[in-house]
XYZ file of C-alpha atoms in Angstrom:
107
model
C 77.420 109.610 43.555
C 74.781 112.086 43.846
C 70.936 110.795 44.409
C 67.639 112.569 44.375
C 65.909 110.259 46.832
C 64.710 113.150 48.715
C 62.748 114.396 45.906
C 61.257 111.088 45.509
C 57.352 110.649 46.087
C 56.576 107.687 48.483
C 53.121 106.158 47.280
C 51.368 103.201 48.654
C 49.559 100.715 46.229
C 47.152 97.997 47.389
C 46.496 94.409 46.161
C 44.652 91.520 47.384
C 45.730 87.714 47.484
C 44.817 86.853 43.803
C 43.382 83.127 43.639
C 45.143 80.597 41.281
C 42.871 80.071 38.354
C 42.290 77.206 35.667
C 41.449 77.850 32.035
C 38.981 76.215 30.106
C 40.832 72.842 30.889
C 42.978 72.107 33.701
C 45.075 69.834 31.697
C 48.626 70.170 30.127
C 49.933 67.451 27.603
C 53.301 66.067 28.519
C 56.187 65.464 26.027
C 55.055 61.772 25.695
C 51.270 62.678 25.300
C 50.235 61.781 28.891
C 47.633 64.523 30.505
C 48.736 66.300 33.569
C 47.184 68.747 35.789
C 49.645 70.881 37.292
C 49.708 74.037 40.116
C 50.191 77.312 38.366
C 50.573 80.918 39.587
C 48.209 82.700 41.806
C 47.400 82.575 45.602
C 50.011 81.895 48.329
C 52.820 79.548 47.803
C 53.690 78.101 51.097
C 56.629 75.737 50.402
C 58.489 77.364 47.615
C 60.826 80.476 48.552
C 63.152 82.639 46.513
C 66.405 80.911 46.068
C 64.750 77.536 46.009
C 65.808 75.212 43.384
C 63.572 75.125 40.409
C 63.833 71.528 39.653
C 61.958 68.906 40.843
C 58.561 70.469 41.642
C 55.376 69.235 40.162
C 54.217 72.283 38.757
C 54.197 74.567 35.727
C 54.498 78.284 36.697
C 55.462 78.351 40.253
C 55.598 82.003 41.996
C 57.152 82.049 45.240
C 55.194 83.731 48.239
C 52.179 85.706 47.645
C 50.490 86.729 44.371
C 48.454 89.853 44.426
C 46.101 91.576 42.285
C 43.746 94.584 42.508
C 40.252 93.957 41.172
C 40.094 97.522 39.858
C 41.850 97.042 36.307
C 43.296 100.624 36.725
C 44.641 100.330 40.384
C 45.998 96.959 39.326
C 48.110 98.846 36.344
C 49.556 101.016 39.121
C 50.056 97.989 41.515
C 51.988 96.381 38.724
C 53.784 99.633 37.790
C 54.754 100.956 41.197
C 55.352 97.889 43.093
C 59.092 97.299 42.556
C 61.657 94.461 43.346
C 62.995 95.149 46.789
C 60.002 97.487 48.019
C 58.782 96.535 51.312
C 55.029 95.067 51.688
C 53.056 95.309 54.566
C 49.779 93.436 55.146
C 47.085 95.608 56.228
C 44.245 93.064 57.181
C 43.546 89.898 58.578
C 45.418 87.531 60.999
C 48.720 88.586 59.522
C 48.113 92.504 59.789
C 51.460 94.340 60.159
C 53.506 91.542 59.033
C 56.165 92.617 56.470
C 57.713 91.225 53.556
C 59.686 92.281 50.309
C 58.233 92.283 46.726
C 60.498 89.391 44.914
C 59.079 89.565 41.384
C 56.717 90.829 39.253
C 54.943 90.479 36.048
């Protein structure tokens, strides 16, 4: 198979850990009418990893690992476009500086 890897541009994108957020109300309503407050997406999920069972968690929309966002809308668009599953991710600041990870999902 012929590849054009030597012709591809290598580009970096930057994001910050995105805090979890809550809409107008933190409540969801269960099938039997009970109010629930469930963990959603955002932030750093410390105890759920790719490959873990999806069943049994008391949560609504768990995203394993770290959720990122860039506060500049256009740069955030580039982050979402160019960060691809399988790409290496490198921490560039803080206590974990130079730590490596892998993009495991996006939306």
